[in-house]
Amino acid sequence: MGKPRVQTLLLLRRTQHCALPVGHVPRLCAVPGGCAPWIYGVAAAGAISILSPERSLIRAVQEDVSFSVEVVCDGVPTFHWSFMSAAVSRSIGAWRDGSFNITEDYSSRVRPFSNGSMALSNLRLQDAGFYVVTVTEAGGSSKDAGFVLKVTEVLYEDLQYLSVSALALGCVAALLMLFMWLMNKLYRRLWACRHRRRMPEADVTELQPL
């Protein structure tokens, strides 16, 4: 029993929990792509711990989002994801131990991970809302964790409207400048014509005898 006690004490020191019995090491679900960059606590025997680095996410339309979770539990859990908003509530999918079952609405956009995390691609405005993951152990106990996703819209139409408006204003300014240039040329020509008409009358007046 000496070796399990040392392992348990080391685990307790790293996770800052003291409810683990001697010789019991709970199952820590792995993170895809390597070790998690966060520090997590270990739940007591028979309990489920769901931890995530971020519960409130903001993404733009057509971007991708990842709902990352780290689950500590006994045995192999079952993960079920669901979506809720003011207008609709529906299931996304469920999976357990590498067996994935994604609903038809999300089959082309959801990428599930064996540790319970989920990625959603090509976001739409309708994807904004609450995402809930339910972790169920083999014994039947379960626990939920929620995420809030806000989807912002890139206002391409407004940008296009502004660019068109700027182009129209530029054209109007160019036309005004051309009009002023033409008016200036016309004024100069009229002034020159009047000046030429007055010149002969002045010469005739000077040549008349006194």
GROMACS .gro file of C-alpha atoms in nm:
model
  210
    1MET     CA    1   0.000   0.000   0.000
    2GLY     CA    2   0.303   0.229   0.020
    3LYS     CA    3   0.329   0.297  -0.350
    4PRO     CA    4  -0.042   0.387  -0.406
    5ARG     CA    5  -0.025   0.622  -0.108
    6VAL     CA    6   0.270   0.809  -0.261
    7GLN     CA    7   0.088   0.836  -0.597
    8THR     CA    8  -0.223   0.964  -0.423
    9LEU     CA    9  -0.029   1.222  -0.225
   10LEU     CA   10   0.142   1.345  -0.540
   11LEU     CA   11  -0.194   1.371  -0.714
   12LEU     CA   12  -0.340   1.559  -0.421
   13ARG     CA   13  -0.048   1.803  -0.420
   14ARG     CA   14  -0.089   1.878  -0.791
   15THR     CA   15  -0.465   1.915  -0.789
   16GLN     CA   16  -0.513   2.064  -0.443
   17HIS     CA   17  -0.787   1.817  -0.348
   18CYS     CA   18  -0.792   1.594  -0.041
   19ALA     CA   19  -1.102   1.381  -0.095
   20LEU     CA   20  -0.938   1.096  -0.290
   21PRO     CA   21  -0.911   0.769  -0.104
   22VAL     CA   22  -0.576   0.594  -0.086
   23GLY     CA   23  -0.507   0.390  -0.397
   24HIS     CA   24  -0.790   0.544  -0.604
   25VAL     CA   25  -0.696   0.735  -0.918
   26PRO     CA   26  -0.995   0.877  -1.111
   27ARG     CA   27  -1.011   0.875  -1.490
   28LEU     CA   28  -0.895   1.196  -1.655
   29CYS     CA   29  -1.023   1.228  -2.011
   30ALA     CA   30  -0.751   1.329  -2.256
   31VAL     CA   31  -0.753   1.649  -2.456
   32PRO     CA   32  -0.717   1.618  -2.837
   33GLY     CA   33  -0.382   1.737  -2.957
   34GLY     CA   34  -0.192   1.690  -2.630
   35CYS     CA   35  -0.209   1.793  -2.267
   36ALA     CA   36  -0.448   2.065  -2.160
   37PRO     CA   37  -0.287   2.404  -2.094
   38TRP     CA   38  -0.503   2.459  -1.787
   39ILE     CA   39  -0.468   2.345  -1.427
   40TYR     CA   40  -0.762   2.139  -1.310
   41GLY     CA   41  -0.871   1.991  -0.986
   42VAL     CA   42  -0.961   1.623  -0.946
   43ALA     CA   43  -1.309   1.540  -0.823
   44ALA     CA   44  -1.377   1.299  -0.541
   45ALA     CA   45  -1.468   0.938  -0.609
   46GLY     CA   46  -1.812   0.905  -0.768
   47ALA     CA   47  -1.828   1.273  -0.869
   48ILE     CA   48  -1.809   1.433  -1.217
   49SER     CA   49  -1.600   1.740  -1.286
   50ILE     CA   50  -1.644   1.940  -1.608
   51LEU     CA   51  -1.394   2.217  -1.660
   52SER     CA   52  -1.343   2.456  -1.950
   53PRO     CA   53  -1.110   2.750  -2.015
   54GLU     CA   54  -1.392   2.967  -2.150
   55ARG     CA   55  -1.769   2.951  -2.113
   56SER     CA   56  -1.864   3.270  -2.300
   57LEU     CA   57  -1.754   3.289  -2.663
   58ILE     CA   58  -1.791   3.550  -2.938
   59ARG     CA   59  -1.739   3.464  -3.302
   60ALA     CA   60  -1.830   3.617  -3.637
   61VAL     CA   61  -2.046   3.466  -3.909
   62GLN     CA   62  -1.868   3.194  -4.112
   63GLU     CA   63  -1.601   3.148  -3.845
   64ASP     CA   64  -1.542   2.831  -3.640
   65VAL     CA   65  -1.579   2.783  -3.266
   66SER     CA   66  -1.453   2.516  -3.026
   67PHE     CA   67  -1.630   2.417  -2.705
   68SER     CA   68  -1.342   2.270  -2.507
   69VAL     CA   69  -1.404   2.063  -2.196
   70GLU     CA   70  -1.194   1.856  -1.958
   71VAL     CA   71  -1.387   1.586  -1.778
   72VAL     CA   72  -1.287   1.394  -1.467
   73CYS     CA   73  -1.509   1.096  -1.389
   74ASP     CA   74  -1.522   0.725  -1.313
   75GLY     CA   75  -1.530   0.489  -1.609
   76VAL     CA   76  -1.610   0.583  -1.969
   77PRO     CA   77  -1.871   0.863  -1.981
   78THR     CA   78  -2.135   0.943  -2.241
   79PHE     CA   79  -2.141   1.298  -2.378
   80HIS     CA   80  -2.454   1.463  -2.507
   81TRP     CA   81  -2.459   1.811  -2.657
   82SER     CA   82  -2.772   2.020  -2.705
   83PHE     CA   83  -2.853   2.371  -2.825
   84MET     CA   84  -3.106   2.615  -2.684
   85SER     CA   85  -3.213   2.963  -2.789
   86ALA     CA   86  -3.521   3.182  -2.758
   87ALA     CA   87  -3.663   3.032  -3.077
   88VAL     CA   88  -3.559   2.665  -3.075
   89SER     CA   89  -3.419   2.382  -2.865
   90ARG     CA   90  -3.261   2.078  -3.030
   91SER     CA   91  -3.011   1.799  -2.983
   92ILE     CA   92  -2.671   1.817  -3.151
   93GLY     CA   93  -2.540   1.469  -3.087
   94ALA     CA   94  -2.409   1.213  -2.841
   95TRP     CA   95  -2.099   0.998  -2.830
   96ARG     CA   96  -1.918   0.753  -2.607
   97ASP     CA   97  -1.576   0.599  -2.634
   98GLY     CA   98  -1.523   0.695  -2.999
   99SER     CA   99  -1.874   0.607  -3.116
  100PHE     CA  100  -2.028   0.929  -3.250
  101ASN     CA  101  -2.394   0.997  -3.330
  102ILE     CA  102  -2.448   1.350  -3.468
  103THR     CA  103  -2.792   1.471  -3.573
  104GLU     CA  104  -2.859   1.548  -3.938
  105ASP     CA  105  -2.883   1.924  -3.880
  106TYR     CA  106  -2.523   1.933  -3.754
  107SER     CA  107  -2.362   1.637  -3.929
  108SER     CA  108  -2.175   1.855  -4.180
  109ARG     CA  109  -2.060   2.122  -3.933
  110VAL     CA  110  -1.984   1.947  -3.603
  111ARG     CA  111  -1.654   1.781  -3.522
  112PRO     CA  112  -1.675   1.577  -3.201
  113PHE     CA  113  -1.380   1.476  -2.985
  114SER     CA  114  -1.353   1.167  -2.770
  115ASN     CA  115  -1.295   1.374  -2.454
  116GLY     CA  116  -1.635   1.547  -2.495
  117SER     CA  117  -1.517   1.864  -2.665
  118MET     CA  118  -1.692   1.983  -2.980
  119ALA     CA  119  -1.607   2.213  -3.272
  120LEU     CA  120  -1.872   2.389  -3.480
  121SER     CA  121  -1.775   2.532  -3.819
  122ASN     CA  122  -1.926   2.785  -4.061
  123LEU     CA  123  -2.123   2.972  -3.799
  124ARG     CA  124  -2.456   3.134  -3.874
  125LEU     CA  125  -2.652   3.398  -3.689
  126GLN     CA  126  -2.898   3.127  -3.584
  127ASP     CA  127  -2.617   2.947  -3.397
  128ALA     CA  128  -2.613   3.212  -3.126
  129GLY     CA  129  -2.748   3.079  -2.797
  130PHE     CA  130  -2.675   2.830  -2.519
  131TYR     CA  131  -2.485   2.505  -2.566
  132VAL     CA  132  -2.514   2.240  -2.294
  133VAL     CA  133  -2.300   1.929  -2.255
  134THR     CA  134  -2.433   1.650  -2.034
  135VAL     CA  135  -2.180   1.400  -1.902
  136THR     CA  136  -2.327   1.070  -1.784
  137GLU     CA  137  -2.125   0.803  -1.608
  138ALA     CA  138  -2.181   0.431  -1.651
  139GLY     CA  139  -2.351   0.424  -1.310
  140GLY     CA  140  -2.616   0.671  -1.426
  141SER     CA  141  -2.504   0.989  -1.251
  142SER     CA  142  -2.476   1.294  -1.475
  143LYS     CA  143  -2.372   1.656  -1.474
  144ASP     CA  144  -2.430   1.951  -1.710
  145ALA     CA  145  -2.211   2.238  -1.820
  146GLY     CA  146  -2.327   2.534  -2.027
  147PHE     CA  147  -2.167   2.764  -2.283
  148VAL     CA  148  -2.289   3.094  -2.425
  149LEU     CA  149  -2.213   3.171  -2.789
  150LYS     CA  150  -2.265   3.513  -2.945
  151VAL     CA  151  -2.242   3.533  -3.324
  152THR     CA  152  -2.171   3.874  -3.473
  153GLU     CA  153  -2.253   3.971  -3.830
  154VAL     CA  154  -1.997   4.120  -4.064
  155LEU     CA  155  -2.186   4.407  -4.224
  156TYR     CA  156  -2.075   4.362  -4.583
  157GLU     CA  157  -2.387   4.540  -4.707
  158ASP     CA  158  -2.311   4.848  -4.499
  159LEU     CA  159  -1.952   4.854  -4.622
  160GLN     CA  160  -2.073   4.822  -4.978
  161TYR     CA  161  -2.323   5.102  -4.922
  162LEU     CA  162  -2.051   5.327  -4.781
  163SER     CA  163  -1.817   5.255  -5.071
  164VAL     CA  164  -2.092   5.326  -5.325
  165SER     CA  165  -2.186   5.645  -5.143
  166ALA     CA  166  -1.824   5.761  -5.137
  167LEU     CA  167  -1.792   5.688  -5.509
  168ALA     CA  168  -2.113   5.879  -5.583
  169LEU     CA  169  -1.998   6.178  -5.380
  170GLY     CA  170  -1.665   6.173  -5.561
  171CYS     CA  171  -1.843   6.175  -5.897
  172VAL     CA  172  -2.064   6.465  -5.790
  173ALA     CA  173  -1.760   6.661  -5.671
  174ALA     CA  174  -1.584   6.595  -6.004
  175LEU     CA  175  -1.889   6.712  -6.198
  176LEU     CA  176  -1.910   7.029  -5.990
  177MET     CA  177  -1.544   7.104  -6.052
  178LEU     CA  178  -1.592   7.047  -6.425
  179PHE     CA  179  -1.897   7.274  -6.425
  180MET     CA  180  -1.705   7.549  -6.246
  181TRP     CA  181  -1.417   7.515  -6.495
  182LEU     CA  182  -1.656   7.542  -6.791
  183MET     CA  183  -1.829   7.843  -6.639
  184ASN     CA  184  -1.493   8.009  -6.586
  185LYS     CA  185  -1.396   7.947  -6.951
  186LEU     CA  186  -1.733   8.078  -7.071
  187TYR     CA  187  -1.695   8.392  -6.859
  188ARG     CA  188  -1.350   8.461  -6.999
  189ARG     CA  189  -1.472   8.421  -7.356
  190LEU     CA  190  -1.768   8.655  -7.298
  191TRP     CA  191  -1.540   8.910  -7.138
  192ALA     CA  192  -1.299   8.888  -7.433
  193CYS     CA  193  -1.582   8.930  -7.687
  194ARG     CA  194  -1.715   9.240  -7.509
  195HIS     CA  195  -1.365   9.383  -7.491
  196ARG     CA  196  -1.309   9.332  -7.865
  197ARG     CA  197  -1.642   9.501  -7.947
  198ARG     CA  198  -1.550   9.809  -7.748
  199MET     CA  199  -1.206   9.852  -7.901
  200PRO     CA  200  -1.319   9.974  -8.259
  201GLU     CA  201  -1.559  10.232  -8.114
  202ALA     CA  202  -1.274  10.379  -7.916
  203ASP     CA  203  -1.048  10.397  -8.226
  204VAL     CA  204  -1.320  10.569  -8.437
  205THR     CA  205  -1.377  10.823  -8.165
  206GLU     CA  206  -1.006  10.907  -8.152
  207LEU     CA  207  -0.983  10.957  -8.536
  208GLN     CA  208  -1.277  11.198  -8.564
  209PRO     CA  209  -1.166  11.560  -8.633
  210LEU     CA  210  -1.236  11.821  -8.376
   0.00000   0.00000   0.00000
